[in-house]
Short mmCIF file of C-alpha atoms and ligand atoms in Angstrom, two decimals:
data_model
loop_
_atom_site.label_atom_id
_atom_site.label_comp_id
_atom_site.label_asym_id
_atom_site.label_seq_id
_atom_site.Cartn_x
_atom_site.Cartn_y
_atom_site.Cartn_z
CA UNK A 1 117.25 196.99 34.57
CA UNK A 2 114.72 199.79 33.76
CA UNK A 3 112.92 196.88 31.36
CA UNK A 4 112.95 194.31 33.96
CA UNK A 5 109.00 194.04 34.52
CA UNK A 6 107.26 194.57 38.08
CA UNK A 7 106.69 191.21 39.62
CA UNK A 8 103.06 191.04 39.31
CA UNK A 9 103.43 191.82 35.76
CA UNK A 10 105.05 188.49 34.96
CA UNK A 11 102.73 185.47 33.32
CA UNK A 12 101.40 183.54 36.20
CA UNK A 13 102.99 180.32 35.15
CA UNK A 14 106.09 182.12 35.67
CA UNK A 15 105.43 183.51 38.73
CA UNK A 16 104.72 180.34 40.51
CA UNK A 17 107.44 178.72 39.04
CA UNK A 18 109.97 181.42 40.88
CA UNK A 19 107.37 180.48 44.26
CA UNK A 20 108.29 176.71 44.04
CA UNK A 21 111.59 177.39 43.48
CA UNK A 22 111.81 179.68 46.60
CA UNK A 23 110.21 177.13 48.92
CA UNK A 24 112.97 175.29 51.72
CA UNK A 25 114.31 171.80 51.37
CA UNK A 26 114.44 170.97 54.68
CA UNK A 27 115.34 167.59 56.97
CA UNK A 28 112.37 168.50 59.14
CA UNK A 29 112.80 167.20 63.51
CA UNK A 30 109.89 164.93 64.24
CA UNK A 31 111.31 166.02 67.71
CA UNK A 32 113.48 168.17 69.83
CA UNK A 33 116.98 167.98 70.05
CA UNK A 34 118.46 167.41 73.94
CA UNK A 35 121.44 169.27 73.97
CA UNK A 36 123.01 168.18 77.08
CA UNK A 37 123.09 164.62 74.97
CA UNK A 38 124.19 166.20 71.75
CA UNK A 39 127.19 168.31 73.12
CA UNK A 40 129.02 166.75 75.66
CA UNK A 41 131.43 170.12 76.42
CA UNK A 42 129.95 173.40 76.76
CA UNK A 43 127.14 174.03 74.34
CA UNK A 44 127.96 176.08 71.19
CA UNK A 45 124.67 177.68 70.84
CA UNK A 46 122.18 179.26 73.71
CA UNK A 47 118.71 179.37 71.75
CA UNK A 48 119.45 175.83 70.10
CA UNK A 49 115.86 175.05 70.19
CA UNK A 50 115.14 178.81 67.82
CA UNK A 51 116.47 176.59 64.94
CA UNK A 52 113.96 173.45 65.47
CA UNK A 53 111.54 176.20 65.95
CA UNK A 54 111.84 178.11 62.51
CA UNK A 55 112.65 175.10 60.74
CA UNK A 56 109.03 172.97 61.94
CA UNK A 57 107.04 176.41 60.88
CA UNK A 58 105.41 176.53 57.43
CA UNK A 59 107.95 178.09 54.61
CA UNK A 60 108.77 182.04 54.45
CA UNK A 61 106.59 182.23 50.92
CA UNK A 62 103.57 181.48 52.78
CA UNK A 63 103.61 184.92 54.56
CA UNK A 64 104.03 186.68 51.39
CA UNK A 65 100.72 186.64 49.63
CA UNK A 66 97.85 184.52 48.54
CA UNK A 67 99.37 183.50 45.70
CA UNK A 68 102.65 182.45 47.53
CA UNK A 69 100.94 180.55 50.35
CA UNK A 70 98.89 178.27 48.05
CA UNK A 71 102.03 177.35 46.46
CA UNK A 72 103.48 176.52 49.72
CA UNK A 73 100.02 174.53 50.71
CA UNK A 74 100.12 172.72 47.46
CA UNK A 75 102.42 170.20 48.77
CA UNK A 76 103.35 171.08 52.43
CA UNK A 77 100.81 170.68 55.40
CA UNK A 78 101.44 170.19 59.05
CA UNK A 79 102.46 166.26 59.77
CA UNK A 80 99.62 165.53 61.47
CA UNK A 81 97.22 166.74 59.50
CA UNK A 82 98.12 164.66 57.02
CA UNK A 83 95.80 161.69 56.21
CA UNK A 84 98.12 159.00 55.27
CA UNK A 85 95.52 155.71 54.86
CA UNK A 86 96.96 152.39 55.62
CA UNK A 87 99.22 153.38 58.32
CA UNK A 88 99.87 149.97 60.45
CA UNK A 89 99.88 150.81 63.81
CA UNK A 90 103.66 149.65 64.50
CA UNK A 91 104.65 153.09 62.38
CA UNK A 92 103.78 155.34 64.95
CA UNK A 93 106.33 156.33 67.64
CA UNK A 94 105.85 159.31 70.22
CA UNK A 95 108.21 160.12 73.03
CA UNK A 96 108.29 163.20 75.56
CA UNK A 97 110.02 165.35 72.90
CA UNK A 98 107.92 164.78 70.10
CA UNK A 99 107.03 168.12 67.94
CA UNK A 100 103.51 168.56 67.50
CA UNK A 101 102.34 168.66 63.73
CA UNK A 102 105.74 169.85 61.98
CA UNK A 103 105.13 171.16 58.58
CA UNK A 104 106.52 168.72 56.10
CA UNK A 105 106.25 169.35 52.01
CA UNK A 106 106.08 165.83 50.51
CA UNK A 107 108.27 166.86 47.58
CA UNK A 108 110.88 168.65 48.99
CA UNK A 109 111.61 167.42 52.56
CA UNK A 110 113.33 164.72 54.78
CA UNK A 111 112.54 163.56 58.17
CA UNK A 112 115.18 163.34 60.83
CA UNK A 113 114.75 162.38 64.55
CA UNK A 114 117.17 162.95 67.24
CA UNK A 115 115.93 160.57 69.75
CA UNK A 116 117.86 157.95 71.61
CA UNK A 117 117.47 155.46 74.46
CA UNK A 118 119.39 157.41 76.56
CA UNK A 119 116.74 159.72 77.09
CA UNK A 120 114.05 157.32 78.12
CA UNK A 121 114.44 157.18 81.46
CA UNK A 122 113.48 161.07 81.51
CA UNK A 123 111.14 161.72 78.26
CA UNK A 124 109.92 158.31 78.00
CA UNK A 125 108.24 157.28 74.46
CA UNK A 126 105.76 154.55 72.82
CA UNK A 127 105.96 152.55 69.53
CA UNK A 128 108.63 151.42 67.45
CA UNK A 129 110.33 154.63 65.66
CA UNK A 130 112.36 153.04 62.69
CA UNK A 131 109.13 151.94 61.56
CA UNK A 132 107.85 155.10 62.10
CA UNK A 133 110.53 157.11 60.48
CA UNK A 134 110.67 154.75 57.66
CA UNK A 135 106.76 155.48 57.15
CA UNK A 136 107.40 159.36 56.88
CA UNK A 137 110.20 159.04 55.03
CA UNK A 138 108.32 157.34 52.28
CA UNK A 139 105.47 159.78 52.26
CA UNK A 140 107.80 162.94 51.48
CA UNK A 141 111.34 162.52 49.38
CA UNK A 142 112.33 158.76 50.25
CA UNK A 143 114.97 160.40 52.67
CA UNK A 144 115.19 159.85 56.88
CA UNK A 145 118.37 160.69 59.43
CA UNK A 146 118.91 160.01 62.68
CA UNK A 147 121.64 160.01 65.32
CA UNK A 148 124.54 157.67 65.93
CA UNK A 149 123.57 157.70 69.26
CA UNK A 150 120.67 155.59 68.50
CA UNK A 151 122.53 152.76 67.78
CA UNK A 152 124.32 152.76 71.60
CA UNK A 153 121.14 150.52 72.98
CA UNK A 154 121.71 147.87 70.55
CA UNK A 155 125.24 148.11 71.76
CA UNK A 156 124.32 148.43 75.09
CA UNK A 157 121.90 145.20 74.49
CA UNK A 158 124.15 143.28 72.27
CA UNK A 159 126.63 143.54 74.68
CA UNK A 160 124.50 142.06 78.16
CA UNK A 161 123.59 139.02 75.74
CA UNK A 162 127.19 138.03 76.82
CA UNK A 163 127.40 134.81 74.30
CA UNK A 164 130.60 132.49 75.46
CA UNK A 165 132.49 131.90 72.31
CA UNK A 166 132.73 128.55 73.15
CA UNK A 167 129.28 127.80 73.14
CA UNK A 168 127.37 125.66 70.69
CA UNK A 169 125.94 127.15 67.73
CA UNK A 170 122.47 125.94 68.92
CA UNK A 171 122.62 127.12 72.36
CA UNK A 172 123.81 130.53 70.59
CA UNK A 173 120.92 130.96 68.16
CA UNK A 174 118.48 130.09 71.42
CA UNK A 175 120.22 133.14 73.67
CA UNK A 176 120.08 135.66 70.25
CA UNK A 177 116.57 134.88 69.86
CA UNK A 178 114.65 137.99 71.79
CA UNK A 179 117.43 140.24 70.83
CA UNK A 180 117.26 138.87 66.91
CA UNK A 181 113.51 139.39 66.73
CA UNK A 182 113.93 143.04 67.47
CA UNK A 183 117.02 144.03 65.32
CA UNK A 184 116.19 141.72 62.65
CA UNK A 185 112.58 144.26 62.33
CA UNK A 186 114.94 147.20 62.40
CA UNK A 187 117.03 145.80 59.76
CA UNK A 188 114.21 145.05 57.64
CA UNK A 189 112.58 148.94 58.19
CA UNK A 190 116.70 150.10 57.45
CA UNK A 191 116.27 148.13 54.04
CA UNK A 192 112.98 149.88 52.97
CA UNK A 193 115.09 153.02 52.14
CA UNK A 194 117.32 153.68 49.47
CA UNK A 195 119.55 155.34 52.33
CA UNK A 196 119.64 156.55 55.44
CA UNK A 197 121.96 159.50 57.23
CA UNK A 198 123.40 158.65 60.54
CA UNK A 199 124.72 162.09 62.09
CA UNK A 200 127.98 161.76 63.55
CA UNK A 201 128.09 165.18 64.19
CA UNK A 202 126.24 168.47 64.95
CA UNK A 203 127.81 171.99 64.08
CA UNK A 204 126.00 174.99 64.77
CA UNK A 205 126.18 177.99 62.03
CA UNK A 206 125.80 181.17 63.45
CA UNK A 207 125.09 183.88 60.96
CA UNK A 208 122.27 186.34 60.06
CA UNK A 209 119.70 185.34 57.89
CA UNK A 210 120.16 186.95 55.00
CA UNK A 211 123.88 186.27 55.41
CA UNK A 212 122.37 182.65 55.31
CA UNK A 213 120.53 182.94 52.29
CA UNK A 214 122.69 184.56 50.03
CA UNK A 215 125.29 181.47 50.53
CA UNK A 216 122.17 179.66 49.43
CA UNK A 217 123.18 176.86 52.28
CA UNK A 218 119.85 177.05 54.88
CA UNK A 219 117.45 177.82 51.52
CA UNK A 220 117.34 180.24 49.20
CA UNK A 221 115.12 182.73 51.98
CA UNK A 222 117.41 181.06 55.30
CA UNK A 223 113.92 179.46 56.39
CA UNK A 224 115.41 175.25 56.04
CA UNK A 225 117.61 175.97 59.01
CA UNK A 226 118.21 172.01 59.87
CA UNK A 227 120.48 170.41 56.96
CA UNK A 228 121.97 166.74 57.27
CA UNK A 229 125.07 166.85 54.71
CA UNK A 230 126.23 163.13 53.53
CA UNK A 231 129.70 163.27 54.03
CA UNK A 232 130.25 161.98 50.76
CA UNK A 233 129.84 165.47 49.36
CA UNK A 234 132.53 166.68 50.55
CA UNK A 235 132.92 170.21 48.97
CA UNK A 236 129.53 170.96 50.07
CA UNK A 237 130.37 169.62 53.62
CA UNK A 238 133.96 171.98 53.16
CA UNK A 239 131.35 174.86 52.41
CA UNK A 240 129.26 174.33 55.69
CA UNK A 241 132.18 173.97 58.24
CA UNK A 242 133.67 177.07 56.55
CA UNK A 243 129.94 179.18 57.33
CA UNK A 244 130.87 177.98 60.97
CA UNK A 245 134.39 179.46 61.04
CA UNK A 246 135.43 175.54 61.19
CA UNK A 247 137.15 174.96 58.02
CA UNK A 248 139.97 173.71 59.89
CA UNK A 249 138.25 170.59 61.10
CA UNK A 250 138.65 169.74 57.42
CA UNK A 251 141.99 170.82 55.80
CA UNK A 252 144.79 169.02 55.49
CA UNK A 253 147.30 168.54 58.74
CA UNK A 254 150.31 170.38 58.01
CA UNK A 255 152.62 168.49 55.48
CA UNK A 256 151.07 165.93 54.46
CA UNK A 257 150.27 165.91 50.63
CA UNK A 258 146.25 167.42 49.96
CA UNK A 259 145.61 164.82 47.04
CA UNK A 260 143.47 162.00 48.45
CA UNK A 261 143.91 163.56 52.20
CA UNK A 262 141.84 166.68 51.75
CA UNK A 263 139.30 164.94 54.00
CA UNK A 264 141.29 162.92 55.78
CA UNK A 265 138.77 163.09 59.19
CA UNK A 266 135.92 161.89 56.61
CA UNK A 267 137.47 158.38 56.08
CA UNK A 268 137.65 158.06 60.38
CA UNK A 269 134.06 158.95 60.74
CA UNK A 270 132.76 156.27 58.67
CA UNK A 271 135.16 153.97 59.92
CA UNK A 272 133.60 154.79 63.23
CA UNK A 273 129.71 154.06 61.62
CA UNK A 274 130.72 150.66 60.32
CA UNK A 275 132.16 149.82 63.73
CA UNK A 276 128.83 150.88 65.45
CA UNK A 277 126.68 149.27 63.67
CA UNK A 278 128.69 145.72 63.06
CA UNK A 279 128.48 145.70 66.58
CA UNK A 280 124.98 146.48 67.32
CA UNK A 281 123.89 144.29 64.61
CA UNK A 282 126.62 141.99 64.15
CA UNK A 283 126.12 142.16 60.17
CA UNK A 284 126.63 144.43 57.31
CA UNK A 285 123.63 143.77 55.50
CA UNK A 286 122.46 147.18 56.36
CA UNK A 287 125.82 149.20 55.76
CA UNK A 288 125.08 149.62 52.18
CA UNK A 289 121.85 151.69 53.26
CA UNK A 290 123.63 153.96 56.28
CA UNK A 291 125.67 156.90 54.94
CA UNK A 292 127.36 158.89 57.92
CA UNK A 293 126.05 162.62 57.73
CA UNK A 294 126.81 166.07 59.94
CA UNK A 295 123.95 167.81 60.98
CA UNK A 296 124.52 171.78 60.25
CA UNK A 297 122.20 173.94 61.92
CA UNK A 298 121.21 177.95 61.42
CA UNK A 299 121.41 180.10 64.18
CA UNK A 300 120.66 183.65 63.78
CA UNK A 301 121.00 184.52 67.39
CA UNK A 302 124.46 186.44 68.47
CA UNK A 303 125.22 183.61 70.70
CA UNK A 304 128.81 182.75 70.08
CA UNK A 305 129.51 185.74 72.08
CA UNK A 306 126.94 185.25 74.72
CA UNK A 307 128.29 181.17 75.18
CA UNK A 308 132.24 182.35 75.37
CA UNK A 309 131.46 185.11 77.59
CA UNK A 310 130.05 182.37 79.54
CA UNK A 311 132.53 179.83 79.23
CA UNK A 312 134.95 182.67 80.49
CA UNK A 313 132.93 183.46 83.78
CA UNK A 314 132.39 179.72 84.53
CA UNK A 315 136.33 179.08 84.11
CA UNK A 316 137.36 181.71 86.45
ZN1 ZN B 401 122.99 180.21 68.65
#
């Protein structure tokens, strides 16, 4: 250890090789997450909106030194400083929750956004946002999420349409027609991407930061505090529910074999995606590009305490 050389004694080439490799891979909120609509019992976490707050701030390294912060500039910037020519005017979406300027690294991050008709009638918003999303998404790693909830107004919509099934095919293509027009530009944006995550869940990880990093699951430095896991990876979702004391969410009910059952819950929740969206859209065209995702998110707050004590008082 005594022949380990100082840090600023290593080749430069080196040294900002170990930078990059420190910076966050984040899914980066292009705006805030409503609790009240995320959590619909008592809220897990009471400074929910620290996380968006850390995770929307330019990358630990960047506070380090000179040399560390132009890594971090080389490819991060804050969203809306970035000039992205040839941006139509249909890929821009804004709503009362929008974050202003996030900082997004083009290499490294996703988007996500947590927005959903429901909260319209109280944040209100303007443009089309899977166009929008889709747009980001292609200027950083290919990669956008969003939340289940999202699909409800197509539900919602689908269902007012209220199409007889006796009716003509005719007279049924004339009633789908305004609803079509709209879903059929969604499904287009939905095929632009490789994949997107739908979050079918949110789990808050309380733990301390450096707790955080040395599990290596919020970034090596705890500073990508918003991660959307594909529930296809399912030891690396195991690993996440176990940070948040939830393991059991994932094992195996009691007697029944673990080979092929170990995620047994998994299988349901993209049961419950496919149903969704086959009836918002009423195809499956787009199914091959939706992956159902949890959203994990770092809390370094003691609040688990803080929201049980509560929880207590307010049951009494
Ligand atoms: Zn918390």
């Amino acid at each position: 250890m005594s022949n380990f050389p100082r840090f600023p004694s290593l080749p430069k080439e080196l040294r900002l090789r170990i930078w990059t490799y420190c910076l966050p891979h984040r899914f980066v909120e292009l705006d805030h997450p409503v609790p009240d609509h995320i959590f619909s019992s008592a809220l897990p976490c009471t400074h929910f909106t620290d996380t968006t707050f850390i995770n929307s701030r330019p990358p630990l390294i960047t506070q380090v030194c000179r040399e560390a912060r132009q890594v971090g500039l080389e490819t991060g910037a804050p969203l809306e400083d970035i000039f992205q020519p040839g941006r139509p005017d249909e890929a821009s979406f804004c709503s009362g929750t929008s974050i202003q300027a996030p900082w997004l690294d083009r290499t490294k991050d996703a988007v996500h956004m947590n927005w959903s008709g429901a909260l319209e009638p109280l944040y209100g918003s303007d443009g089309d946002m899977i166009s929008s999303l889709a747009w980001d998404a292609k200027y950083c790693t290919g990669v956008a999420s969003l939340r289940v909830e999202f699909f409800d107004d197509n539900y919602h919509e689908a269902g007012s349409v209220d199409v007889p099934a006796a009716l003509p095919e005719e007279l049924k293509s004339l009633v789908d027609k305004p609803l079509s027009a709209r879903l059929a530009k969604q499904i287009q944006n939905f095929l632009s991407l490789p994949m997107w995550l739908v979050v079918m869940d949110t789990v808050v990880v309380h733990s301390s930061r450096q707790a955080a990093a040395e599990r290596g699951l919020f970034g090596l430095l705890g500073d990508a505090t918003v991660q959307v896991i594909d529930v296809a990876k399912q030891e690396v979702l195991h690993g996440y529910y176990d940070a948040a004391g939830l393991a059991e969410r994932l094992q195996v009910p009691q007697g029944v074999p673990s080979d092929g059952h170990k995620f047994e819950s998994i299988a349901k929740i993209r049961e419950d995606l496919e149903y969704v969206l086959m009836n918002g859209y009423g195809c499956q065209e787009q199914l091959r590009h939706m992956q159902p995702a949890v959203m994990f998110r770092l809390c370094t707050r003691d609040c688990n305490t803080i929201a049980h004590a509560n929880q207590q008082s307010l049951s009494r």
